Amino acid sequence: MNRRIPLAAICVVLFGLLFLSSCRSSKELSLSLKEENMENKALIDKFYKAFAAADYETMASCYHPEVVFEDPAFGRLQGDRAKKMWEMLLTQSKDSILIRHSELSADAEKGQAKWVADYKYGDKRRPVHNIVQAQFRFKDGLIIEHRDQFNLWRWSKQALGTTGHLLGWSGFFRKKMQQTTNGMLDKYMAKQEK
């Protein structure tokens, strides 16, 4: 006997499987941390409280000298470049950035947090609401790795308007943006050395 399964039933089953796998993934993420480490959790909290206060020196003190930072806007930065990136962003924001953080967790090796930035971007002062997921690794009581993940296309639509909407999803846009932001950082650091 040959029976056909209706397309709607297949869709319901596929949706159920996707839902269950996404639940399992988020559970695995929260369970991937070993026993909670209060010192590392406090270090993440200190970093974001300093960020909210535009205190880039305290932020830099949370980083290991060999820190590696990575995000969609700057790509990969190491050591002093990572620290100077925060300094540049905060000095140029002129106290017009609102930072909130939540969902902090950490064990002896790694940690995570969610943070949200609200600010005005560019000459047109477009409002940006950026939601970021951060992952950390620790060494010698400091942050040795910091990776921020956010939707670059969503960010570009807010910050750049039509141009961001049309191009923000592309690899070309990401590469161009990283070239621009790193060029700005090079100039900022060169100016600081004088």
mmCIF file of C-alpha atoms in Angstrom:
data_model
loop_
_atom_site.group_PDB
_atom_site.id
_atom_site.type_symbol
_atom_site.label_atom_id
_atom_site.label_comp_id
_atom_site.label_asym_id
_atom_site.label_seq_id
_atom_site.Cartn_x
_atom_site.Cartn_y
_atom_site.Cartn_z
ATOM 1 C CA MET A 1 0.000 0.000 0.000
ATOM 2 C CA ASN A 2 1.464 3.354 -1.080
ATOM 3 C CA ARG A 3 0.515 6.341 1.128
ATOM 4 C CA ARG A 4 1.391 9.966 0.513
ATOM 5 C CA ILE A 5 2.249 12.201 3.440
ATOM 6 C CA PRO A 6 0.673 15.674 3.159
ATOM 7 C CA LEU A 7 3.109 18.566 2.764
ATOM 8 C CA ALA A 8 1.614 20.300 5.825
ATOM 9 C CA ALA A 9 2.463 17.304 8.022
ATOM 10 C CA ILE A 10 6.053 17.329 6.760
ATOM 11 C CA CYS A 11 6.318 21.058 7.532
ATOM 12 C CA VAL A 12 4.969 20.527 11.081
ATOM 13 C CA VAL A 13 7.490 17.741 11.717
ATOM 14 C CA LEU A 14 10.397 19.807 10.322
ATOM 15 C CA PHE A 15 9.370 22.841 12.396
ATOM 16 C CA GLY A 16 9.207 20.645 15.508
ATOM 17 C CA LEU A 17 12.671 19.229 14.842
ATOM 18 C CA LEU A 18 14.119 22.717 14.291
ATOM 19 C CA PHE A 19 12.482 23.964 17.488
ATOM 20 C CA LEU A 20 13.813 21.048 19.523
ATOM 21 C CA SER A 21 17.329 21.427 18.101
ATOM 22 C CA SER A 22 17.349 25.172 18.909
ATOM 23 C CA CYS A 23 16.215 24.411 22.483
ATOM 24 C CA ARG A 24 18.945 21.801 22.807
ATOM 25 C CA SER A 25 21.561 24.239 21.429
ATOM 26 C CA SER A 26 20.691 26.942 23.966
ATOM 27 C CA LYS A 27 20.675 24.340 26.758
ATOM 28 C CA GLU A 28 24.073 23.063 25.635
ATOM 29 C CA LEU A 29 25.416 26.634 25.651
ATOM 30 C CA SER A 30 24.314 27.255 29.230
ATOM 31 C CA LEU A 31 25.486 23.823 30.391
ATOM 32 C CA SER A 32 28.818 24.147 28.602
ATOM 33 C CA LEU A 33 30.087 26.258 31.504
ATOM 34 C CA LYS A 34 31.565 24.214 34.334
ATOM 35 C CA GLU A 35 31.237 25.271 37.950
ATOM 36 C CA GLU A 36 30.576 29.011 38.153
ATOM 37 C CA ASN A 37 33.596 31.174 38.952
ATOM 38 C CA MET A 38 32.584 34.320 40.821
ATOM 39 C CA GLU A 39 35.924 36.104 40.239
ATOM 40 C CA ASN A 40 35.664 35.770 36.458
ATOM 41 C CA LYS A 41 31.991 36.741 36.536
ATOM 42 C CA ALA A 42 32.957 39.824 38.601
ATOM 43 C CA LEU A 43 35.696 40.619 36.044
ATOM 44 C CA ILE A 44 33.130 40.661 33.212
ATOM 45 C CA ASP A 45 30.833 42.840 35.326
ATOM 46 C CA LYS A 46 33.733 45.228 36.087
ATOM 47 C CA PHE A 47 34.524 45.466 32.347
ATOM 48 C CA TYR A 48 30.947 46.428 31.408
ATOM 49 C CA LYS A 49 30.450 48.810 34.331
ATOM 50 C CA ALA A 50 33.629 50.591 33.197
ATOM 51 C CA PHE A 51 32.302 50.586 29.614
ATOM 52 C CA ALA A 52 29.031 52.182 30.792
ATOM 53 C CA ALA A 53 31.068 54.829 32.649
ATOM 54 C CA ALA A 54 33.294 55.467 29.567
ATOM 55 C CA ASP A 55 36.282 54.358 31.683
ATOM 56 C CA TYR A 56 38.505 52.804 29.014
ATOM 57 C CA GLU A 57 41.479 52.577 31.400
ATOM 58 C CA THR A 58 39.592 50.208 33.711
ATOM 59 C CA MET A 59 38.357 48.269 30.684
ATOM 60 C CA ALA A 60 41.975 47.874 29.507
ATOM 61 C CA SER A 61 43.018 46.703 32.984
ATOM 62 C CA CYS A 62 40.595 43.755 32.628
ATOM 63 C CA TYR A 63 42.455 42.561 29.522
ATOM 64 C CA HIS A 64 45.505 40.302 29.527
ATOM 65 C CA PRO A 65 48.525 41.894 27.736
ATOM 66 C CA GLU A 66 48.132 39.264 24.985
ATOM 67 C CA VAL A 67 44.360 39.689 24.625
ATOM 68 C CA VAL A 68 42.676 38.832 21.325
ATOM 69 C CA PHE A 69 39.467 40.715 20.525
ATOM 70 C CA GLU A 70 37.218 40.003 17.552
ATOM 71 C CA ASP A 71 33.956 41.428 16.248
ATOM 72 C CA PRO A 72 32.261 42.004 12.859
ATOM 73 C CA ALA A 73 33.200 45.712 12.714
ATOM 74 C CA PHE A 74 36.948 45.530 13.479
ATOM 75 C CA GLY A 75 37.789 41.913 12.782
ATOM 76 C CA ARG A 76 40.648 40.573 14.895
ATOM 77 C CA LEU A 77 42.671 42.888 17.155
ATOM 78 C CA GLN A 78 45.467 41.860 19.517
ATOM 79 C CA GLY A 79 47.080 43.345 22.614
ATOM 80 C CA ASP A 80 47.278 47.137 22.698
ATOM 81 C CA ARG A 81 45.202 47.485 19.509
ATOM 82 C CA ALA A 82 42.234 45.914 21.297
ATOM 83 C CA LYS A 83 42.640 48.234 24.283
ATOM 84 C CA LYS A 84 43.108 51.319 22.096
ATOM 85 C CA MET A 85 40.013 50.427 20.074
ATOM 86 C CA TRP A 86 37.833 50.865 23.181
ATOM 87 C CA GLU A 87 39.667 54.091 24.044
ATOM 88 C CA MET A 88 39.080 55.459 20.539
ATOM 89 C CA LEU A 89 35.390 54.541 20.518
ATOM 90 C CA LEU A 90 34.723 56.029 23.941
ATOM 91 C CA THR A 91 36.649 59.252 23.396
ATOM 92 C CA GLN A 92 34.881 59.794 20.063
ATOM 93 C CA SER A 93 31.411 58.999 21.427
ATOM 94 C CA LYS A 94 31.564 62.095 23.665
ATOM 95 C CA ASP A 95 29.534 60.398 26.438
ATOM 96 C CA SER A 96 26.578 59.851 24.102
ATOM 97 C CA ILE A 97 26.555 56.058 24.389
ATOM 98 C CA LEU A 98 24.331 54.073 26.750
ATOM 99 C CA ILE A 99 25.635 50.600 27.673
ATOM 100 C CA ARG A 100 23.666 47.909 29.525
ATOM 101 C CA HIS A 101 24.818 44.366 30.262
ATOM 102 C CA SER A 102 23.102 41.211 31.485
ATOM 103 C CA GLU A 103 23.164 37.405 31.406
ATOM 104 C CA LEU A 104 26.697 37.145 32.816
ATOM 105 C CA SER A 105 28.126 33.713 33.518
ATOM 106 C CA ALA A 106 31.650 32.369 33.864
ATOM 107 C CA ASP A 107 33.639 29.356 34.936
ATOM 108 C CA ALA A 108 37.414 29.093 35.441
ATOM 109 C CA GLU A 109 38.109 29.066 31.673
ATOM 110 C CA LYS A 110 35.346 30.901 29.817
ATOM 111 C CA GLY A 111 32.434 33.262 30.219
ATOM 112 C CA GLN A 112 29.651 35.009 28.374
ATOM 113 C CA ALA A 113 27.475 38.093 28.558
ATOM 114 C CA LYS A 114 24.891 40.004 26.605
ATOM 115 C CA TRP A 115 25.291 43.732 26.183
ATOM 116 C CA VAL A 116 23.291 46.431 24.446
ATOM 117 C CA ALA A 117 24.560 49.754 23.114
ATOM 118 C CA ASP A 118 22.339 52.714 22.245
ATOM 119 C CA TYR A 119 23.964 55.671 20.510
ATOM 120 C CA LYS A 120 23.803 58.059 17.561
ATOM 121 C CA TYR A 121 25.989 57.217 14.578
ATOM 122 C CA GLY A 122 27.676 59.385 11.964
ATOM 123 C CA ASP A 123 27.047 62.896 10.719
ATOM 124 C CA LYS A 124 23.327 62.196 10.373
ATOM 125 C CA ARG A 125 23.174 61.073 14.033
ATOM 126 C CA ARG A 126 21.130 57.992 13.196
ATOM 127 C CA PRO A 127 19.947 56.090 16.294
ATOM 128 C CA VAL A 128 21.516 52.651 16.736
ATOM 129 C CA HIS A 129 20.353 49.905 19.089
ATOM 130 C CA ASN A 130 22.969 47.148 18.903
ATOM 131 C CA ILE A 131 22.495 43.830 20.718
ATOM 132 C CA VAL A 132 25.743 41.931 21.257
ATOM 133 C CA GLN A 133 26.580 38.446 22.531
ATOM 134 C CA ALA A 134 30.048 38.292 24.080
ATOM 135 C CA GLN A 135 32.221 35.235 24.703
ATOM 136 C CA PHE A 136 35.311 35.348 26.929
ATOM 137 C CA ARG A 137 38.296 33.202 27.849
ATOM 138 C CA PHE A 138 40.451 33.883 30.891
ATOM 139 C CA LYS A 139 44.133 33.596 31.743
ATOM 140 C CA ASP A 140 45.967 34.744 34.887
ATOM 141 C CA GLY A 141 42.764 36.330 36.251
ATOM 142 C CA LEU A 142 42.289 38.517 33.151
ATOM 143 C CA ILE A 143 40.425 38.346 29.827
ATOM 144 C CA ILE A 144 42.680 36.716 27.200
ATOM 145 C CA GLU A 145 39.973 36.356 24.497
ATOM 146 C CA HIS A 146 36.915 38.513 23.870
ATOM 147 C CA ARG A 147 34.637 37.817 20.918
ATOM 148 C CA ASP A 148 31.581 39.980 20.239
ATOM 149 C CA GLN A 149 28.890 38.772 17.869
ATOM 150 C CA PHE A 150 26.108 40.906 16.456
ATOM 151 C CA ASN A 151 24.081 41.146 13.279
ATOM 152 C CA LEU A 152 26.165 43.453 11.076
ATOM 153 C CA TRP A 153 23.355 43.844 8.534
ATOM 154 C CA ARG A 154 20.918 44.927 11.271
ATOM 155 C CA TRP A 155 23.544 47.367 12.577
ATOM 156 C CA SER A 156 24.297 48.762 9.089
ATOM 157 C CA LYS A 157 20.604 49.355 8.318
ATOM 158 C CA GLN A 158 20.326 51.493 11.449
ATOM 159 C CA ALA A 159 23.685 53.278 11.174
ATOM 160 C CA LEU A 160 23.872 53.821 7.404
ATOM 161 C CA GLY A 161 20.266 53.851 6.220
ATOM 162 C CA THR A 162 19.651 52.772 2.614
ATOM 163 C CA THR A 163 23.312 52.006 1.882
ATOM 164 C CA GLY A 164 23.491 49.699 4.888
ATOM 165 C CA HIS A 165 20.193 48.089 3.949
ATOM 166 C CA LEU A 166 21.394 47.334 0.418
ATOM 167 C CA LEU A 167 25.003 46.307 1.158
ATOM 168 C CA GLY A 168 25.256 45.484 4.870
ATOM 169 C CA TRP A 169 24.630 41.774 4.399
ATOM 170 C CA SER A 170 27.595 41.234 2.045
ATOM 171 C CA GLY A 171 31.118 40.002 2.661
ATOM 172 C CA PHE A 172 32.308 42.983 0.619
ATOM 173 C CA PHE A 173 30.684 45.361 3.133
ATOM 174 C CA ARG A 174 32.231 43.525 6.111
ATOM 175 C CA LYS A 175 35.706 43.639 4.550
ATOM 176 C CA LYS A 176 35.380 47.329 3.627
ATOM 177 C CA MET A 177 34.121 48.194 7.072
ATOM 178 C CA GLN A 178 37.014 46.388 8.775
ATOM 179 C CA GLN A 179 39.488 48.204 6.522
ATOM 180 C CA THR A 180 37.879 51.541 7.432
ATOM 181 C CA THR A 181 37.690 50.914 11.180
ATOM 182 C CA ASN A 182 41.257 49.590 11.321
ATOM 183 C CA GLY A 183 42.452 52.612 9.332
ATOM 184 C CA MET A 184 40.757 54.883 11.884
ATOM 185 C CA LEU A 185 42.429 52.922 14.694
ATOM 186 C CA ASP A 186 45.853 53.227 12.996
ATOM 187 C CA LYS A 187 45.436 57.010 12.776
ATOM 188 C CA TYR A 188 44.244 57.252 16.371
ATOM 189 C CA MET A 189 47.179 55.224 17.688
ATOM 190 C CA ALA A 190 49.692 57.186 15.587
ATOM 191 C CA LYS A 191 48.277 60.434 16.979
ATOM 192 C CA GLN A 192 48.617 59.084 20.531
ATOM 193 C CA GLU A 193 52.304 58.261 19.977
ATOM 194 C CA LYS A 194 53.162 61.866 19.050
#
